[in-house]
Amino acid sequence: MSDTAELVVRARDGDQSAFGLLYDRHARLVRAICYDATAHLASAEDLAQDVFLKAYQRLHQLRETDRFLPWLCEIARRAGHDWRRQPRREVELPDEWSGVEPAARREEPQIGELRETIRQLPEDERMALHLFYLEEQPVVVARELLGLSQSGFYKLLERARNHAGAILRRNQESIR
Amino acid sequence: MNAPTEEMFRDVYAAFDREHAARREAMLAALPLAAPAPAKRRGRLLTTFTAVAAVVVVGLGIAGLEMFRPTPAYGLDGLRERLQALHSLYVKGWIYQRMQTEFGTATVRFPVERYYERPAKYYTVSYGFSLGANSDHLNRVSRVTVANDGSRNLLLSADAKEAVIGPGGDSLDAELRVENGLQVDEAQQLLNGVPKDFERVGAERLDGVMRDIYESKPIAHDDFLRRVWVDPRNGLPVRVVGMHRKSSGEDVLAYEYTVIRANSEPPAELFAFHVPDGYKLTEVKEPAAHPAIDDYCSGGAGSQNAATWAALRLDDNAVLLCWSQWNDAKEQKAWFHDEPQIVLQAGKDRACTEHRLYETTSGGLRWRWSLVTPNDKKPVGSESMAVKFSDPKGGSVTLSIMPLAFAEGRLADMVDRVQRRSLEEGGDFSELKPLVKLRDAVGKE
């Protein structure tokens, strides 16, 4: 039984600290997937919390405990999809007006631009970047989630970086 | 805009890390409201089986239910308590010293190895470093190895090339040495601080098992930090690194423990009592007839001197402390000349009151037994204790001692034995206070 599978089994038996460890390992990736849907950091963080609570409630439905991360990512994707479909009664304030001090507020503008650019990439390219920068074993996870070999993953990663660069250049040229 | 750099990508993703610890706490707090739904029972057969299983479980009783309790997965919480509950601990690694040479900066590493086994077996290697005026030249290194298995004791001084071998000696000294080693020294080396002072920074596969990595959070004016690899299956550290983080961002290794094993047999060579060739050997045939108290911690400033020997945590309310203080400004020592200020150190000092019990003489010093109780009436906890003396004419001394904790059955025995040791020289044990009476005395305060 893999280490992740062991934690899932323990969490399913009611061991919340085991679930806490799974949260530590994968919360950042889930937030990034949620941000792809919300384009708003605070909303993405709130949505990610909901994703983990849903995952905890539905742990008994996960038959292959080794497949926890792909299953979790699917929950996050569906949560993002549902979030986009919901009518918004409240106007979502931009981060800089919300009174919360998000990381984006202290960032260089180009960082926010790059983050937004990544959102516009095709899903597989986005995921390659998310996995590389947020997962401790991106190659292993890429095999699980994207079905890619090590070389395939790094090729996709390079394509994603180049594509992001091209979008940024195009946006800069259209401003001029 | 130029092509996005690696640094820019990392900055983008750093935003997904913000407030992680707080969000983790909030998520865990919400979990009891979102309990995992049990699997739906299908059919009468499964229901019947479950009912039979329930009867079997009840029939096994409380002990049986314990067997079915899930083993928790561990982070850093409770690590200090887990270390303190071990039967034995083996640690092996390196300590590092940097020095300037004509060719540049060199890092020299020295092997360390320690083993503690309750109640009274231990092996330690300790070093002394004599540094030059600017602390950048290593002038001299001394190394002392001690091995004691209860029946024999070997002391090796590597720089003096001397060895002393003799009977295992006094078991009380060995037991206190083992308890200080496990409860204080190793707990500090492996985890100095409390879990909230650490944050999870990643994971790494060691020996085929994924270990969570925790790092101590930076503290202002302190560049030292620890990184601990924890096995989530048993919550014990498997690797620890201590380092100084320079303002330039460079990490300078101070020590690393690469082998940490709990509750396992030590390497056979540790207790082979082998004396290396070329060492001058002294054999001690008989142990001391009346072993005296040997101070655990002592210090002096000007004419002010103080020492502590033992501190035992009686319960949440009090600590039993053995200490000495003397002023040698005049020809004859003035014992307990100055009142101590005793505090528990937990971030902010917690003032305590000293309740005198009695005094005794041992090993050329006058010792006082005292009960120490926190003024705020809150639990003693697992904090260290500082005993401070100030001389208005100048000179102040502060001694730190960590009260040792024992299981109830062993505590009563240790309370008796430590007092008995201090009274042995005088031969009068009438002042000895058993644990029950000490707790009664605290209750009446």
XYZ file of C-alpha atoms in Angstrom:
621
model
C 0.000 0.000 0.000
C 1.465 3.395 -0.925
C 1.961 6.084 1.616
C -0.963 8.124 0.233
C -3.232 5.098 0.249
C -2.337 4.458 3.873
C -3.251 8.009 4.814
C -6.539 7.727 2.945
C -7.431 4.516 4.773
C -6.657 6.118 8.113
C -8.619 9.243 7.264
C -11.527 7.069 6.251
C -11.341 5.407 9.666
C -11.729 8.811 11.270
C -8.116 9.862 11.696
C -8.318 13.559 10.966
C -4.590 14.152 11.341
C -4.072 11.769 8.411
C -6.409 13.937 6.365
C -4.462 16.946 7.562
C -1.323 15.463 6.042
C -3.101 14.928 2.731
C -4.194 18.563 2.912
C -0.626 19.691 3.532
C 0.561 17.816 0.473
C -2.095 18.790 -2.046
C -3.910 21.974 -0.923
C -1.768 24.235 -3.092
C -2.545 22.292 -6.237
C -6.256 22.330 -5.430
C -6.124 26.093 -4.920
C -4.452 26.518 -8.296
C -7.145 24.401 -9.981
C -9.830 26.463 -8.230
C -8.137 29.682 -9.324
C -8.405 28.492 -12.924
C -12.164 28.758 -12.429
C -12.504 31.796 -10.197
C -9.650 34.099 -11.350
C -9.763 35.449 -7.798
C -7.310 34.262 -5.128
C -9.590 34.609 -2.096
C -12.465 32.833 -3.869
C -10.090 30.109 -4.998
C -8.924 29.580 -1.423
C -12.502 29.372 -0.130
C -13.464 27.006 -2.904
C -10.445 24.825 -2.169
C -11.607 24.487 1.455
C -14.999 23.302 0.185
C -13.258 20.808 -2.097
C -11.412 19.223 0.815
C -14.523 19.075 2.964
C -16.391 17.395 0.124
C -13.501 14.992 -0.371
C -13.568 14.098 3.328
C -17.298 13.438 3.227
C -16.959 11.258 0.156
C -13.830 9.328 1.088
C -15.844 6.138 1.355
C -16.632 6.446 -2.358
C -12.967 6.240 -3.333
C -12.352 2.604 -4.164
C -8.774 2.827 -5.328
C -7.056 4.602 -2.449
C -3.908 4.967 -4.558
C -5.880 7.236 -6.887
C -6.620 9.864 -4.243
C -4.981 12.790 -6.038
C -6.641 12.305 -9.445
C -9.942 11.864 -7.623
C -9.353 15.033 -5.582
C -8.420 17.014 -8.697
C -11.643 15.879 -10.347
C -13.648 17.120 -7.358
C -11.793 20.455 -7.638
C -12.490 20.705 -11.376
C -16.190 20.044 -10.886
C -16.337 22.512 -8.004
C -14.805 25.163 -10.269
C -17.277 24.332 -13.004
C -20.223 24.631 -10.580
C -18.844 27.878 -9.232
C -18.746 29.425 -12.708
C -22.335 28.367 -13.377
C -23.730 29.856 -10.198
C -25.325 33.287 -10.535
C -23.369 35.882 -8.579
C -25.598 38.201 -6.526
C -22.698 39.985 -4.922
C -20.209 41.866 -6.972
C -16.845 40.348 -6.372
C -14.473 43.104 -5.449
C -11.058 43.018 -7.025
C -8.486 41.877 -4.520
C -7.183 45.426 -4.070
C -10.651 46.682 -2.974
C -11.687 43.797 -0.776
C -9.885 44.982 2.322
C -7.913 41.746 2.377
C -4.218 41.955 1.726
C -3.739 39.324 -0.953
C -0.381 38.315 -2.242
C -1.413 39.885 -5.573
C -1.541 43.308 -3.961
C 2.117 43.162 -3.047
C 3.147 41.616 -6.331
C 4.676 43.135 -9.353
C 1.928 43.674 -11.955
C 3.668 41.288 -14.312
C 3.219 38.439 -11.834
C -0.534 38.946 -11.791
C -0.433 39.135 -15.572
C 1.445 35.854 -15.791
C -0.996 34.192 -13.429
C -3.886 35.329 -15.586
C -2.031 34.168 -18.696
C -1.621 30.679 -17.246
C -5.404 30.574 -16.799
C -5.797 31.025 -20.524
C -3.640 28.052 -21.443
C -5.160 24.723 -22.489
C -5.929 22.525 -19.512
C -3.079 20.052 -20.007
C -0.516 22.852 -20.246
C -1.961 24.540 -17.161
C -1.806 21.295 -15.204
C 1.796 20.691 -16.254
C 2.777 24.058 -14.791
C 0.667 23.528 -11.647
C 2.240 20.125 -11.025
C 5.784 21.296 -11.641
C 5.595 24.204 -9.211
C 3.240 22.808 -6.596
C 3.774 19.071 -6.292
C 6.806 17.487 -4.659
C 7.016 14.714 -7.213
C 5.640 16.276 -10.360
C 6.804 13.542 -12.736
C 5.127 10.811 -10.714
C 1.908 12.802 -10.377
C 1.952 13.735 -14.082
C 1.995 10.034 -14.917
C -1.063 9.542 -12.695
C -3.020 12.569 -13.768
C -1.970 13.140 -17.362
C -0.725 9.707 -18.388
C 2.624 11.168 -19.417
C 6.112 9.730 -19.339
C 8.904 11.802 -17.834
C 10.037 13.111 -21.226
C 6.442 13.713 -22.276
C 5.828 15.730 -19.141
C 8.885 17.944 -19.625
C 7.973 18.535 -23.276
C 4.482 19.609 -22.230
C 5.996 21.848 -19.584
C 8.252 23.557 -22.093
C 5.345 24.021 -24.465
C 3.303 25.563 -21.640
C 6.064 28.024 -20.762
C 6.574 29.031 -24.373
C 2.851 29.384 -24.912
C 2.524 31.605 -21.829
C 5.382 33.744 -23.090
C 3.749 34.074 -26.514
C 0.418 35.155 -24.994
C 2.146 37.730 -22.831
C 4.019 39.176 -25.824
C 0.838 39.282 -27.872
C -0.963 41.132 -25.081
C 1.867 43.630 -24.771
C 1.891 44.270 -28.520
C -1.854 44.811 -28.638
C -1.549 47.463 -25.869
C 0.929 49.378 -27.959
C 7.725 42.006 -22.091
C 10.572 39.513 -22.166
C 9.831 35.805 -21.789
C 8.665 35.013 -18.255
C 11.554 33.882 -16.081
C 11.717 30.934 -13.719
C 11.590 33.367 -10.827
C 8.376 34.879 -12.154
C 6.720 31.471 -12.395
C 7.767 30.718 -8.822
C 6.346 34.037 -7.648
C 3.062 33.211 -9.354
C 2.768 29.930 -7.522
C 3.950 31.279 -4.178
C 0.547 32.959 -3.850
C -1.106 29.555 -3.451
C 0.871 29.005 -0.276
C -0.386 31.985 1.662
C -2.025 31.421 5.031
C -1.731 27.674 4.544
C -1.340 26.912 8.254
C -4.421 28.952 9.212
C -6.497 27.405 6.460
C -5.363 23.961 7.491
C -6.544 24.614 11.036
C -9.871 25.924 9.795
C -10.343 22.911 7.551
C -9.562 20.451 10.342
C -11.891 22.306 12.698
C -14.701 21.943 10.178
C -14.148 18.217 9.715
C -16.276 16.910 12.619
C -19.254 18.621 10.995
C -18.524 16.785 7.754
C -17.880 13.271 9.020
C -17.191 10.625 6.366
C -20.425 8.876 5.490
C -20.323 5.182 6.365
C -20.604 2.631 3.583
C -24.228 1.679 2.932
C -25.047 -1.806 4.198
C -26.333 -4.066 1.498
C -28.579 -6.937 2.315
C -29.489 -8.795 5.447
C -26.376 -10.971 5.242
C -24.063 -7.989 5.699
C -26.303 -6.607 8.452
C -26.180 -9.936 10.296
C -22.408 -10.176 9.913
C -21.997 -6.652 11.247
C -24.188 -7.443 14.246
C -22.138 -10.550 15.042
C -18.922 -8.606 14.667
C -20.266 -5.985 17.093
C -20.973 -8.681 19.680
C -17.468 -10.061 19.278
C -15.961 -6.639 19.702
C -17.965 -5.971 22.868
C -17.019 -9.384 24.151
C -13.342 -8.591 23.809
C -13.807 -5.657 26.149
C -11.897 -2.419 26.385
C -8.569 -4.043 25.556
C -10.134 -5.514 22.442
C -11.473 -2.143 21.347
C -7.971 -0.717 21.677
C -6.826 -3.181 19.035
C -9.335 -1.789 16.558
C -8.506 1.882 17.227
C -6.939 3.297 14.065
C -3.277 4.149 14.325
C -3.022 7.897 13.893
C -0.803 9.436 11.289
C 1.597 11.874 12.859
C 2.836 15.300 12.075
C 4.944 17.210 14.570
C 2.288 17.469 17.301
C 3.184 15.478 20.387
C 6.715 14.722 19.153
C 8.313 15.784 22.420
C 5.990 13.494 24.375
C 6.689 10.594 21.987
C 10.436 11.078 22.435
C 10.005 11.130 26.196
C 8.046 7.876 26.141
C 10.679 5.818 24.300
C 12.472 2.845 25.848
C 15.642 3.656 23.913
C 16.983 6.041 21.323
C 20.013 5.739 19.049
C 21.324 8.782 17.219
C 24.240 8.959 14.812
C 25.487 11.817 12.716
C 27.948 14.658 12.437
C 28.707 18.021 13.937
C 30.392 20.617 11.801
C 32.985 23.295 12.452
C 34.053 25.944 9.983
C 37.539 27.318 9.993
C 39.646 29.661 7.948
C 42.694 28.244 6.226
C 45.236 29.831 3.940
C 43.284 28.332 1.065
C 39.899 29.576 2.143
C 37.059 28.381 4.377
C 37.099 24.710 5.297
C 34.327 22.708 6.936
C 35.391 19.885 9.194
C 32.952 17.293 10.431
C 33.177 15.146 13.538
C 31.241 11.907 14.071
C 28.734 11.782 16.901
C 26.940 8.767 18.265
C 24.619 8.467 21.256
C 22.465 5.777 22.780
C 20.119 6.001 25.750
C 18.153 3.097 27.142
C 15.884 3.225 30.146
C 16.479 2.811 32.962
C 20.274 3.181 33.143
C 22.259 2.310 30.000
C 23.921 4.924 27.847
C 26.663 5.724 25.381
C 27.684 9.273 24.512
C 30.354 11.005 22.471
C 30.896 14.672 23.239
C 33.341 17.243 21.890
C 34.998 20.375 23.151
C 36.221 22.926 20.622
C 38.782 25.572 21.393
C 38.467 28.366 18.854
C 40.785 31.243 18.038
C 40.148 34.870 18.917
C 37.781 35.469 15.989
C 36.170 32.027 16.302
C 37.486 31.235 12.853
C 40.402 28.982 13.784
C 39.998 25.610 15.402
C 42.855 25.424 17.853
C 42.053 22.268 19.718
C 39.475 19.509 19.766
C 38.786 17.261 22.729
C 36.566 14.219 22.653
C 35.124 12.198 25.519
C 33.321 8.893 25.086
C 31.347 7.324 27.912
C 29.740 3.893 27.883
C 27.775 2.514 30.827
C 25.686 -0.646 30.682
C 24.876 -0.816 34.378
C 27.612 -3.291 35.263
C 30.607 -1.548 33.671
C 31.580 2.009 32.872
C 34.226 3.150 30.372
C 35.430 6.700 29.925
C 37.761 7.537 27.030
C 39.510 10.876 26.574
C 40.747 10.956 22.980
C 42.971 14.030 23.211
C 44.607 12.920 26.478
C 44.680 9.275 25.332
C 43.403 8.131 28.722
C 40.850 5.503 29.639
C 39.110 4.777 32.940
C 37.251 1.520 33.276
C 35.397 0.347 36.338
C 32.150 -0.934 37.790
C 28.904 0.430 36.413
C 28.709 2.493 39.492
C 25.781 4.253 40.895
C 22.523 3.386 39.163
C 20.830 6.602 40.286
C 23.422 8.719 38.468
C 23.038 6.575 35.364
C 19.254 6.798 35.501
C 19.338 10.557 35.846
C 21.859 10.698 32.990
C 19.537 8.635 30.760
C 16.464 10.687 31.666
C 18.260 13.965 31.046
C 19.539 12.542 27.792
C 16.126 11.456 26.530
C 13.864 14.123 28.042
C 16.154 17.120 27.709
C 19.221 16.768 25.491
C 17.758 14.719 22.651
C 14.432 16.537 22.765
C 16.342 19.820 22.377
C 18.682 18.544 19.688
C 15.919 16.967 17.660
C 13.145 19.433 18.349
C 13.859 22.624 20.206
C 10.609 24.529 20.595
C 7.007 23.482 20.180
C 5.198 22.251 17.053
C 3.667 25.653 16.348
C 7.201 26.984 15.919
C 7.617 24.698 12.915
C 6.048 24.641 9.491
C 5.845 21.865 6.952
C 8.101 22.680 4.030
C 7.893 19.549 1.928
C 8.362 15.812 1.748
C 11.097 13.460 0.709
C 11.293 9.735 0.178
C 13.865 8.196 2.521
C 14.385 4.436 2.662
C 11.350 3.947 0.481
C 8.955 5.828 2.779
C 7.680 9.358 2.216
C 8.668 11.559 5.167
C 7.213 14.971 5.907
C 9.773 17.738 6.369
C 9.288 20.475 8.965
C 11.444 23.552 9.464
C 11.562 25.896 12.438
C 10.224 29.319 11.661
C 12.757 32.129 11.662
C 13.008 34.147 14.869
C 14.303 37.702 14.940
C 17.976 37.972 15.981
C 18.398 34.207 15.823
C 19.784 32.713 12.660
C 19.631 29.091 13.866
C 17.006 26.790 12.487
C 16.220 23.097 12.472
C 14.814 20.890 9.783
C 13.154 17.650 10.906
C 12.119 14.698 8.725
C 9.217 12.890 10.413
C 7.918 9.407 9.690
C 4.143 9.868 9.566
C 3.623 6.238 10.581
C 5.067 6.642 14.068
C 5.628 10.373 14.435
C 9.337 10.066 15.151
C 12.142 11.986 13.498
C 14.327 10.021 11.092
C 16.697 12.838 10.190
C 17.465 16.221 11.722
C 19.607 19.053 10.432
C 20.599 22.134 12.426
C 22.041 25.104 10.595
C 22.727 28.799 10.703
C 21.006 30.781 7.971
C 23.207 33.731 7.093
C 21.840 37.071 5.939
C 23.310 36.225 2.526
C 20.910 33.278 2.374
C 23.683 30.714 2.825
C 22.877 27.809 5.121
C 25.849 26.748 7.251
C 25.496 23.261 8.688
C 25.957 22.943 12.447
C 24.943 19.299 12.818
C 23.017 16.566 11.139
C 21.683 13.328 12.510
C 21.353 10.826 9.712
C 20.419 7.765 11.743
C 17.724 7.987 14.400
C 16.323 4.692 15.684
C 13.877 4.219 18.495
C 13.419 1.136 20.654
C 15.985 -0.989 18.842
C 19.165 -2.763 19.845
C 22.294 -0.599 19.816
C 25.301 -1.475 17.633
C 27.277 -4.133 19.513
C 30.513 -2.141 19.465
C 29.044 0.610 21.660
C 29.139 -1.630 24.728
C 32.203 -3.730 23.861
C 34.251 -1.601 26.332
C 37.234 -1.714 24.034
C 40.190 0.470 25.047
C 42.083 1.731 21.970
C 45.779 0.940 21.647
C 48.103 3.519 23.121
C 45.675 4.725 25.804
C 46.798 4.948 29.425
C 44.380 2.711 31.307
C 43.178 3.243 34.867
C 41.078 0.506 36.411
C 38.702 1.317 39.239
C 37.965 -1.766 41.298
C 35.294 -0.618 43.696
C 32.587 2.015 43.370
C 32.544 4.938 45.811
C 31.235 3.891 49.216
C 29.009 6.929 49.594
C 28.420 8.534 46.211
C 27.857 12.248 46.550
C 25.770 14.662 44.530
C 27.498 15.841 41.382
C 26.010 19.119 40.193
C 24.035 19.005 36.949
C 24.525 22.674 36.240
C 26.620 25.293 38.011
C 27.816 28.813 37.413
C 29.368 31.808 39.055
C 29.817 35.535 38.568
C 32.002 37.581 40.859
C 31.507 36.189 44.338
C 28.100 34.735 43.426
C 27.950 30.955 42.844
C 25.067 28.545 42.298
C 24.400 24.962 41.297
C 21.408 22.735 40.599
C 21.350 18.976 40.787
C 17.881 17.586 40.231
C 14.395 18.801 39.389
C 11.479 16.386 39.362
C 8.031 17.286 38.128
C 5.713 16.071 40.875
C 2.515 16.835 38.996
C 0.857 19.777 37.255
C 1.273 21.900 40.364
C 4.820 21.571 41.639
C 8.446 20.749 40.977
C 10.861 19.273 43.547
C 14.174 21.104 43.156
C 17.620 20.502 44.655
C 19.921 23.530 44.455
C 22.766 25.305 46.113
C 23.957 28.875 46.346
C 26.915 30.457 48.068
C 28.746 33.719 48.221
C 32.511 33.508 48.711
C 33.307 37.190 49.033
C 34.599 36.462 52.516
C 36.868 33.699 53.753
C 34.015 31.485 54.784
C 31.264 30.674 52.283
C 27.898 32.278 52.972
C 25.318 29.670 52.015
C 21.957 30.691 50.535
C 23.046 34.271 50.940
C 20.734 35.573 48.223
C 17.106 34.732 47.554
C 16.522 32.985 44.244
C 14.139 34.188 41.617
C 12.670 31.063 40.036
C 10.690 31.171 36.800
C 9.262 28.754 34.283
C 10.388 29.763 30.823
C 7.665 29.640 28.208
C 8.242 32.617 25.975
C 7.209 34.964 28.757
C 8.657 34.056 32.177
C 6.173 32.636 34.700
C 7.100 33.616 38.246
C 7.217 30.848 40.836
C 7.338 30.640 44.628
C 9.978 28.624 46.437
C 8.842 26.662 49.507
C 11.810 25.510 51.560
C 11.878 21.909 52.739
C 15.286 21.243 54.261
C 19.039 21.493 53.723
C 21.775 18.853 53.595
C 25.481 18.570 52.875
C 26.915 16.421 50.091
C 30.111 16.514 48.029
C 31.468 19.608 49.785
C 28.396 21.737 49.068
C 25.306 22.642 51.046
C 22.140 21.732 49.164
C 18.563 22.811 49.651
C 15.452 20.889 48.725
C 12.549 23.115 47.733
C 9.057 22.791 46.340
C 8.498 25.233 43.470
C 4.964 26.224 42.465
C 3.861 28.602 39.661
C 2.295 31.803 40.987
C -0.300 31.828 38.228
C -1.614 28.426 39.437
C -1.533 27.133 35.867
C 0.021 23.704 35.087
C 3.769 23.384 35.258
C 3.732 21.991 31.726
C 6.910 20.898 29.969
C 8.805 24.177 30.276
C 12.333 24.587 31.550
C 13.007 26.302 34.857
C 15.453 29.139 35.461
C 16.938 29.807 38.883
C 18.337 33.327 39.046
C 20.480 35.052 41.661
C 21.445 38.681 41.682
C 24.040 40.242 43.899
C 23.397 43.979 44.458
C 27.174 44.468 44.473
C 27.393 43.031 41.012
C 27.347 39.578 39.471
C 24.265 37.586 38.621
C 23.906 33.907 37.846
C 21.123 32.154 35.982
C 20.902 28.385 35.858
C 18.514 26.462 33.630
C 17.163 23.047 34.479
C 14.390 21.014 32.880
C 12.188 19.223 35.432
C 12.170 15.529 34.640
C 8.869 13.711 34.289
C 8.318 10.129 35.404
C 5.404 7.731 35.283
C 3.570 7.656 38.595
C 5.003 4.357 39.841
C 8.593 5.343 39.124
C 8.116 8.919 40.351
C 7.561 7.933 43.984
C 10.715 5.803 43.854
C 12.826 8.587 42.263
C 11.579 11.180 44.777
C 12.747 8.872 47.544
C 16.087 7.954 45.987
C 17.252 11.467 45.031
C 16.585 12.729 48.545
C 18.208 9.677 50.055
C 21.349 10.289 47.984
C 21.627 13.848 49.229
C 21.238 12.724 52.859
C 23.632 9.756 52.663
C 26.751 11.646 53.646
C 25.183 12.831 56.891
C 23.502 9.498 57.522
C 20.285 11.086 58.846
C 17.236 10.402 56.708
C 14.606 11.843 59.048
C 14.012 14.875 56.801
C 13.172 12.744 53.760
C 9.734 13.641 52.357
C 7.831 10.945 50.398
C 5.852 11.936 47.316
C 2.492 11.718 49.091
C 3.561 14.199 51.771
C 5.033 16.578 49.214
C 1.771 16.640 47.265
C -0.174 17.189 50.492
C 2.080 20.130 51.265
C 1.404 21.611 47.834
C -2.327 21.117 48.283
C -2.274 23.127 51.468
C -0.478 26.107 49.857
